[in-house]
Amino acid sequence: MIPIDRQELDILAGEYVAGVLDAEAAREVETSLAGNGELREMVAAWERRLHPLTRLAGEAEPPPDLWERIAGRLDASAPPASQRAPNTLALWRWSTFAAAAVAAALALYIALAPPPAGPSLVAVLHPPQGDELAWVATASGDGLRLRPVAAASPPADHAFELWAIAPNSKPQSLGVVPPQGRFDLAVPPPVVRGGTTLALSVEPKTGSPTGQPTGPVVFIGTLVAAD
Amino acid sequence: MDEPATLSSLNELVAAVQRGSRAALKRLYELERRRLYGVALRIARRPDVAADALQDAFVQVWQNAASFSPERGDAAAWLTAITRYRALDAVRKLGREVLSDDPTLGDRAEEPDILARLDAVLSRDALRRCLGELEDNQRRCIVLAFVEGLSHAEIARQLAAPLGSVKSWVRRGLVSLRSCLGP
């Protein structure tokens, strides 16, 4: 049970960061992080508060081949989200369950969507730290549509702002997502194309004051061809 | 020996990783591997499990670098959190019993050592003062949980205390820490 009371929620965040929760309770917190901005901020605050304690662990030398193993995993995968080429959905890193859920949601979404009037792109947005599918964006001749798949609300007095990030480029704002979570853009800018990353950041209600993301990126995904 | 990893250089390296620099990720690994492996090993106890956790953590850092915002965050705390969660995942999946069957990795002997070193290790930190204001049991529970990755039930076993007491010590300890440390 994820509590609603603020102090109870903060204690749960502290217990999660401290590591005392059993597997089931920890998983419940992780699942809620994507859609619960308040919990996310509380967890981040506990991570900062308790971080000095990690010095107690002491240092140790990892196995000498560990970097090669990491590099091997990276070679087998895609570059980071902002650099990812079109058509690499990098499904390998999703858990089987999440991948199946994404496939099912995509199939459903594409089946329900009106026939595209042009080349069709789709992005599934998930939390940067997690696998849970949270939003689906489609772009076609009819424009760009963003729809929440799971309940996700920004922290109080904040809004989600949608950004398009072409490889090696600065984020470009596509607009502030209305509170009910449905966002449409009839004529998206040229940056909305295959290989571009879409990201939702937490911003003031009227959008980022700087023209660049100022709050944390909470959902992210790359536009790929839908077929 | 590596040059000291200053906060700003770690933040700059993460920013370079965000732009897709594999070299920056490697440098990040070189600077932080001993500290992060130590954190993972303390939780996982077994070198192979700790190495896997650190490997998963760096793949996640590469994949999810975009989630870090340098102007708001502390790269060391961010890296540590990712590593700890991967190590905690492994412990929860494999079970603590599997991981602590090696008698040379026994945990009871470590506890006084860890608590005794609190003051020296935290030096001028506000966390030191605030932990000092906690009752002994509360402080012991929170430190054991965070550093050793022990669950409520495991702390109860280690301290030979009722599970309910441990849960309430952790709770009240967290509430006191929260009000002492602030946001």
Tab-separated table of N, CA and C in Angstrom, chain B residues 48-162:
chain	number	residue	atom	x	y	z
B	48	ASP	N	31.320	-12.018	-6.809
B	48	ASP	CA	30.718	-12.183	-8.141
B	48	ASP	C	29.399	-11.432	-8.232
B	49	VAL	N	28.622	-11.461	-7.152
B	49	VAL	CA	27.328	-10.762	-7.159
B	49	VAL	C	27.544	-9.249	-7.168
B	50	ALA	N	28.528	-8.786	-6.391
B	50	ALA	CA	28.823	-7.352	-6.352
B	50	ALA	C	29.305	-6.866	-7.723
B	51	ALA	N	30.119	-7.688	-8.398
B	51	ALA	CA	30.628	-7.301	-9.722
B	51	ALA	C	29.477	-7.204	-10.727
B	52	ASP	N	28.558	-8.172	-10.665
B	52	ASP	CA	27.397	-8.122	-11.556
B	52	ASP	C	26.561	-6.860	-11.287
B	53	ALA	N	26.416	-6.520	-10.009
B	53	ALA	CA	25.620	-5.344	-9.651
B	53	ALA	C	26.280	-4.079	-10.204
B	54	LEU	N	27.610	-4.004	-10.086
B	54	LEU	CA	28.308	-2.820	-10.583
B	54	LEU	C	28.230	-2.746	-12.110
B	55	GLN	N	28.315	-3.911	-12.744
B	55	GLN	CA	28.177	-3.965	-14.201
B	55	GLN	C	26.790	-3.468	-14.628
B	56	ASP	N	25.758	-3.989	-13.994
B	56	ASP	CA	24.390	-3.535	-14.304
B	56	ASP	C	24.257	-2.034	-14.066
B	57	ALA	N	24.882	-1.555	-12.987
B	57	ALA	CA	24.770	-0.141	-12.643
B	57	ALA	C	25.367	0.732	-13.750
B	58	PHE	N	26.527	0.349	-14.275
B	58	PHE	CA	27.152	1.190	-15.299
B	58	PHE	C	26.413	1.112	-16.629
B	59	VAL	N	25.836	-0.039	-16.946
B	59	VAL	CA	25.000	-0.112	-18.147
B	59	VAL	C	23.792	0.822	-17.965
B	60	GLN	N	23.246	0.829	-16.747
B	60	GLN	CA	22.101	1.706	-16.474
B	60	GLN	C	22.500	3.181	-16.539
B	61	VAL	N	23.701	3.492	-16.034
B	61	VAL	CA	24.186	4.870	-16.112
B	61	VAL	C	24.262	5.315	-17.577
B	62	TRP	N	24.768	4.434	-18.429
B	62	TRP	CA	24.887	4.742	-19.865
B	62	TRP	C	23.505	4.940	-20.489
B	63	GLN	N	22.609	4.017	-20.177
B	63	GLN	CA	21.271	4.073	-20.781
B	63	GLN	C	20.456	5.256	-20.262
B	64	ASN	N	20.641	5.578	-18.986
B	64	ASN	CA	19.738	6.536	-18.341
B	64	ASN	C	20.428	7.823	-17.929
B	65	ALA	N	21.558	8.124	-18.570
B	65	ALA	CA	22.301	9.329	-18.190
B	65	ALA	C	21.401	10.565	-18.259
B	66	ALA	N	20.431	10.534	-19.175
B	66	ALA	CA	19.572	11.702	-19.365
B	66	ALA	C	18.781	12.042	-18.110
B	67	SER	N	18.624	11.069	-17.208
B	67	SER	CA	17.811	11.340	-16.021
B	67	SER	C	18.566	12.183	-14.996
B	68	PHE	N	19.860	12.369	-15.202
B	68	PHE	CA	20.642	13.141	-14.232
B	68	PHE	C	20.707	14.593	-14.665
B	69	SER	N	20.407	15.518	-13.747
B	69	SER	CA	20.536	16.929	-14.113
B	69	SER	C	21.643	17.551	-13.275
B	70	PRO	N	22.783	17.856	-13.928
B	70	PRO	CA	23.999	18.266	-13.216
B	70	PRO	C	23.795	19.489	-12.330
B	71	GLU	N	22.911	20.414	-12.764
B	71	GLU	CA	22.788	21.638	-11.973
B	71	GLU	C	22.034	21.394	-10.672
B	72	ARG	N	21.290	20.305	-10.601
B	72	ARG	CA	20.545	20.004	-9.385
B	72	ARG	C	21.174	18.894	-8.565
B	73	GLY	N	21.888	17.995	-9.233
B	73	GLY	CA	22.247	16.761	-8.554
B	73	GLY	C	23.692	16.664	-8.149
B	74	ASP	N	23.957	15.629	-7.402
B	74	ASP	CA	25.292	15.300	-6.969
B	74	ASP	C	25.588	13.961	-7.636
B	75	ALA	N	26.532	13.965	-8.594
B	75	ALA	CA	26.761	12.768	-9.409
B	75	ALA	C	27.170	11.581	-8.541
B	76	ALA	N	27.941	11.839	-7.480
B	76	ALA	CA	28.385	10.722	-6.628
B	76	ALA	C	27.184	10.054	-5.959
B	77	ALA	N	26.249	10.863	-5.450
B	77	ALA	CA	25.065	10.295	-4.792
B	77	ALA	C	24.200	9.545	-5.797
B	78	TRP	N	24.118	10.088	-7.026
B	78	TRP	CA	23.319	9.444	-8.084
B	78	TRP	C	23.917	8.082	-8.452
B	79	LEU	N	25.230	8.041	-8.650
B	79	LEU	CA	25.903	6.776	-8.979
B	79	LEU	C	25.750	5.764	-7.851
B	80	THR	N	25.883	6.276	-6.620
B	80	THR	CA	25.770	5.389	-5.468
B	80	THR	C	24.380	4.782	-5.380
B	81	ALA	N	23.360	5.622	-5.594
B	81	ALA	CA	21.989	5.130	-5.485
B	81	ALA	C	21.751	4.027	-6.513
B	82	ILE	N	22.189	4.248	-7.758
B	82	ILE	CA	21.975	3.236	-8.805
B	82	ILE	C	22.678	1.928	-8.412
B	83	THR	N	23.914	2.043	-7.925
B	83	THR	CA	24.665	0.846	-7.542
B	83	THR	C	24.002	0.119	-6.371
B	84	ARG	N	23.572	0.885	-5.365
B	84	ARG	CA	22.934	0.256	-4.194
B	84	ARG	C	21.666	-0.491	-4.586
B	85	TYR	N	20.828	0.115	-5.452
B	85	TYR	CA	19.578	-0.558	-5.813
B	85	TYR	C	19.861	-1.843	-6.583
B	86	ARG	N	20.898	-1.829	-7.428
B	86	ARG	CA	21.213	-3.052	-8.163
B	86	ARG	C	21.703	-4.138	-7.189
B	87	ALA	N	22.517	-3.735	-6.212
B	87	ALA	CA	23.003	-4.709	-5.234
B	87	ALA	C	21.850	-5.207	-4.357
B	88	LEU	N	20.960	-4.303	-3.953
B	88	LEU	CA	19.810	-4.708	-3.135
B	88	LEU	C	18.904	-5.655	-3.920
B	89	ASP	N	18.721	-5.369	-5.217
B	89	ASP	CA	17.926	-6.271	-6.073
B	89	ASP	C	18.496	-7.683	-6.033
B	90	ALA	N	19.831	-7.762	-6.185
B	90	ALA	CA	20.486	-9.079	-6.226
B	90	ALA	C	20.288	-9.802	-4.903
B	91	VAL	N	20.423	-9.073	-3.800
B	91	VAL	CA	20.259	-9.697	-2.486
B	91	VAL	C	18.827	-10.203	-2.312
B	92	ARG	N	17.870	-9.380	-2.758
B	92	ARG	CA	16.465	-9.794	-2.610
B	92	ARG	C	16.159	-10.992	-3.499
B	93	LYS	N	16.783	-11.027	-4.669
B	93	LYS	CA	16.509	-12.119	-5.603
B	93	LYS	C	17.151	-13.423	-5.127
B	94	LEU	N	18.417	-13.327	-4.709
B	94	LEU	CA	19.151	-14.544	-4.346
B	94	LEU	C	18.843	-14.989	-2.928
B	95	GLY	N	18.436	-14.052	-2.097
B	95	GLY	CA	18.207	-14.388	-0.701
B	95	GLY	C	19.484	-14.219	0.098
B	96	ARG	N	19.340	-13.628	1.252
B	96	ARG	CA	20.506	-13.350	2.085
B	96	ARG	C	21.211	-14.641	2.509
B	97	GLU	N	20.441	-15.728	2.708
B	97	GLU	CA	21.037	-16.972	3.203
B	97	GLU	C	22.080	-17.477	2.207
B	98	VAL	N	21.725	-17.415	0.923
B	98	VAL	CA	22.650	-17.863	-0.114
B	98	VAL	C	23.929	-17.041	-0.060
B	99	LEU	N	23.737	-15.749	0.221
B	99	LEU	CA	24.869	-14.836	0.124
B	99	LEU	C	25.752	-14.860	1.367
B	100	SER	N	25.215	-15.303	2.495
B	100	SER	CA	26.039	-15.231	3.710
B	100	SER	C	26.422	-16.626	4.196
B	101	ASP	N	26.458	-17.614	3.260
B	101	ASP	CA	26.824	-18.954	3.712
B	101	ASP	C	28.335	-19.096	3.889
B	102	ASP	N	29.069	-18.089	3.482
B	102	ASP	CA	30.512	-18.133	3.682
B	102	ASP	C	30.826	-17.584	5.072
B	103	PRO	N	31.328	-18.448	5.978
B	103	PRO	CA	31.538	-18.005	7.358
B	103	PRO	C	32.563	-16.875	7.468
B	104	THR	N	33.458	-16.775	6.490
B	104	THR	CA	34.455	-15.707	6.584
B	104	THR	C	33.839	-14.342	6.298
B	105	LEU	N	32.607	-14.346	5.761
B	105	LEU	CA	31.948	-13.079	5.473
B	105	LEU	C	30.922	-12.742	6.554
B	106	GLY	N	31.039	-13.379	7.694
B	106	GLY	CA	30.086	-13.174	8.788
B	106	GLY	C	29.893	-11.705	9.070
B	107	ASP	N	28.671	-11.346	9.456
B	107	ASP	CA	28.365	-9.921	9.545
B	107	ASP	C	28.408	-9.399	10.976
B	108	ARG	N	28.178	-10.258	11.960
B	108	ARG	CA	28.042	-9.769	13.312
B	108	ARG	C	29.284	-9.010	13.770
B	109	ALA	N	30.445	-9.494	13.359
B	109	ALA	CA	31.676	-8.873	13.820
B	109	ALA	C	31.843	-7.464	13.255
B	110	GLU	N	31.214	-7.195	12.123
B	110	GLU	CA	31.402	-5.904	11.479
B	110	GLU	C	30.667	-4.777	12.201
B	111	GLU	N	29.601	-5.136	12.914
B	111	GLU	CA	28.684	-4.114	13.372
B	111	GLU	C	29.300	-3.084	14.320
B	112	PRO	N	29.972	-3.531	15.398
B	112	PRO	CA	30.546	-2.531	16.298
B	112	PRO	C	31.556	-1.672	15.553
B	113	ASP	N	32.286	-2.317	14.663
B	113	ASP	CA	33.286	-1.623	13.866
B	113	ASP	C	32.645	-0.473	13.094
B	114	ILE	N	31.575	-0.764	12.395
B	114	ILE	CA	30.895	0.256	11.598
B	114	ILE	C	30.393	1.399	12.466
B	115	LEU	N	29.720	1.064	13.564
B	115	LEU	CA	29.144	2.111	14.400
B	115	LEU	C	30.234	2.930	15.081
B	116	ALA	N	31.345	2.249	15.404
B	116	ALA	CA	32.432	2.967	16.062
B	116	ALA	C	33.097	3.946	15.106
B	117	ARG	N	33.032	3.606	13.816
B	117	ARG	CA	33.712	4.465	12.840
B	117	ARG	C	32.843	5.615	12.354
B	118	LEU	N	31.573	5.630	12.791
B	118	LEU	CA	30.656	6.681	12.328
B	118	LEU	C	31.252	8.072	12.456
B	119	ASP	N	31.721	8.380	13.663
B	119	ASP	CA	32.180	9.738	13.935
B	119	ASP	C	33.348	10.126	13.042
B	120	ALA	N	34.311	9.194	12.926
B	120	ALA	CA	35.497	9.503	12.134
B	120	ALA	C	35.136	9.673	10.662
B	121	VAL	N	34.274	8.800	10.169
B	121	VAL	CA	33.983	8.783	8.739
B	121	VAL	C	33.109	9.955	8.323
B	122	LEU	N	32.177	10.335	9.194
B	122	LEU	CA	31.257	11.415	8.816
B	122	LEU	C	31.800	12.794	9.153
B	123	SER	N	32.854	12.830	9.956
B	123	SER	CA	33.523	14.076	10.356
B	123	SER	C	32.564	15.243	10.569
B	124	ARG	N	32.578	16.212	9.698
B	124	ARG	CA	31.821	17.437	9.980
B	124	ARG	C	30.390	17.394	9.418
B	125	ASP	N	29.980	16.244	8.926
B	125	ASP	CA	28.671	16.158	8.296
B	125	ASP	C	27.534	16.457	9.268
B	126	ALA	N	26.493	17.124	8.754
B	126	ALA	CA	25.286	17.325	9.555
B	126	ALA	C	24.694	15.967	9.926
B	127	LEU	N	24.889	14.976	9.036
B	127	LEU	CA	24.337	13.651	9.295
B	127	LEU	C	24.915	13.060	10.580
B	128	ARG	N	26.183	13.370	10.855
B	128	ARG	CA	26.807	12.841	12.068
B	128	ARG	C	26.095	13.385	13.318
B	129	ARG	N	25.873	14.689	13.313
B	129	ARG	CA	25.212	15.315	14.460
B	129	ARG	C	23.802	14.746	14.628
B	130	CYS	N	23.093	14.612	13.507
B	130	CYS	CA	21.707	14.158	13.587
B	130	CYS	C	21.617	12.683	13.980
B	131	LEU	N	22.553	11.863	13.476
B	131	LEU	CA	22.574	10.460	13.911
B	131	LEU	C	22.884	10.384	15.397
B	132	GLY	N	23.708	11.320	15.874
B	132	GLY	CA	24.070	11.349	17.287
B	132	GLY	C	22.887	11.645	18.186
B	133	GLU	N	21.869	12.303	17.632
B	133	GLU	CA	20.680	12.631	18.430
B	133	GLU	C	19.704	11.454	18.518
B	134	LEU	N	19.929	10.421	17.704
B	134	LEU	CA	19.011	9.270	17.727
B	134	LEU	C	19.306	8.373	18.925
B	135	GLU	N	18.291	7.591	19.320
B	135	GLU	CA	18.549	6.546	20.303
B	135	GLU	C	19.455	5.488	19.668
B	136	ASP	N	20.219	4.785	20.508
B	136	ASP	CA	21.190	3.810	19.996
B	136	ASP	C	20.562	2.813	19.028
B	137	ASN	N	19.406	2.248	19.421
B	137	ASN	CA	18.780	1.232	18.580
B	137	ASN	C	18.358	1.799	17.233
B	138	GLN	N	17.847	3.027	17.251
B	138	GLN	CA	17.420	3.658	15.997
B	138	GLN	C	18.617	3.855	15.076
B	139	ARG	N	19.699	4.368	15.637
B	139	ARG	CA	20.892	4.640	14.835
B	139	ARG	C	21.461	3.335	14.266
B	140	ARG	N	21.525	2.314	15.118
B	140	ARG	CA	22.091	1.042	14.685
B	140	ARG	C	21.283	0.463	13.519
B	141	CYS	N	19.952	0.512	13.643
B	141	CYS	CA	19.084	-0.055	12.595
B	141	CYS	C	19.305	0.661	11.263
B	142	ILE	N	19.317	1.983	11.289
B	142	ILE	CA	19.395	2.738	10.038
B	142	ILE	C	20.762	2.544	9.381
B	143	VAL	N	21.808	2.558	10.189
B	143	VAL	CA	23.148	2.389	9.616
B	143	VAL	C	23.321	0.977	9.055
B	144	LEU	N	22.857	-0.030	9.805
B	144	LEU	CA	22.967	-1.415	9.313
B	144	LEU	C	22.181	-1.597	8.026
B	145	ALA	N	20.996	-1.011	7.977
B	145	ALA	CA	20.167	-1.154	6.783
B	145	ALA	C	20.868	-0.512	5.599
B	146	PHE	N	21.316	0.715	5.762
B	146	PHE	CA	21.845	1.449	4.612
B	146	PHE	C	23.179	0.883	4.148
B	147	VAL	N	24.053	0.581	5.075
B	147	VAL	CA	25.401	0.160	4.685
B	147	VAL	C	25.441	-1.325	4.320
B	148	GLU	N	24.757	-2.163	5.114
B	148	GLU	CA	24.819	-3.613	4.888
B	148	GLU	C	23.675	-4.108	4.018
B	149	GLY	N	22.691	-3.240	3.773
B	149	GLY	CA	21.552	-3.658	2.957
B	149	GLY	C	20.654	-4.659	3.663
B	150	LEU	N	20.569	-4.588	4.998
B	150	LEU	CA	19.753	-5.549	5.741
B	150	LEU	C	18.287	-5.113	5.760
B	151	SER	N	17.390	-6.071	5.588
B	151	SER	CA	15.959	-5.782	5.672
B	151	SER	C	15.542	-5.723	7.140
B	152	HIS	N	14.289	-5.294	7.368
B	152	HIS	CA	13.733	-5.303	8.727
B	152	HIS	C	13.991	-6.645	9.418
B	153	ALA	N	13.624	-7.730	8.698
B	153	ALA	CA	13.696	-9.063	9.310
B	153	ALA	C	15.151	-9.447	9.612
B	154	GLU	N	16.051	-9.070	8.714
B	154	GLU	CA	17.459	-9.424	8.919
B	154	GLU	C	18.063	-8.647	10.090
B	155	ILE	N	17.658	-7.380	10.225
B	155	ILE	CA	18.146	-6.605	11.374
B	155	ILE	C	17.625	-7.233	12.660
B	156	ALA	N	16.354	-7.619	12.649
B	156	ALA	CA	15.757	-8.223	13.846
B	156	ALA	C	16.546	-9.469	14.248
B	157	ARG	N	16.886	-10.303	13.246
B	157	ARG	CA	17.663	-11.508	13.552
B	157	ARG	C	19.025	-11.142	14.111
B	158	GLN	N	19.668	-10.171	13.464
B	158	GLN	CA	21.032	-9.830	13.882
B	158	GLN	C	21.076	-9.220	15.278
B	159	LEU	N	20.066	-8.388	15.591
B	159	LEU	CA	20.052	-7.750	16.906
B	159	LEU	C	19.305	-8.599	17.923
B	160	ALA	N	18.765	-9.745	17.499
B	160	ALA	CA	17.945	-10.591	18.379
B	160	ALA	C	16.851	-9.744	19.020
B	161	ALA	N	16.182	-8.965	18.203
B	161	ALA	CA	15.122	-8.076	18.683
B	161	ALA	C	13.820	-8.425	17.955
B	162	PRO	N	12.660	-8.139	18.553
B	162	PRO	CA	11.392	-8.415	17.867
B	162	PRO	C	11.266	-7.564	16.600
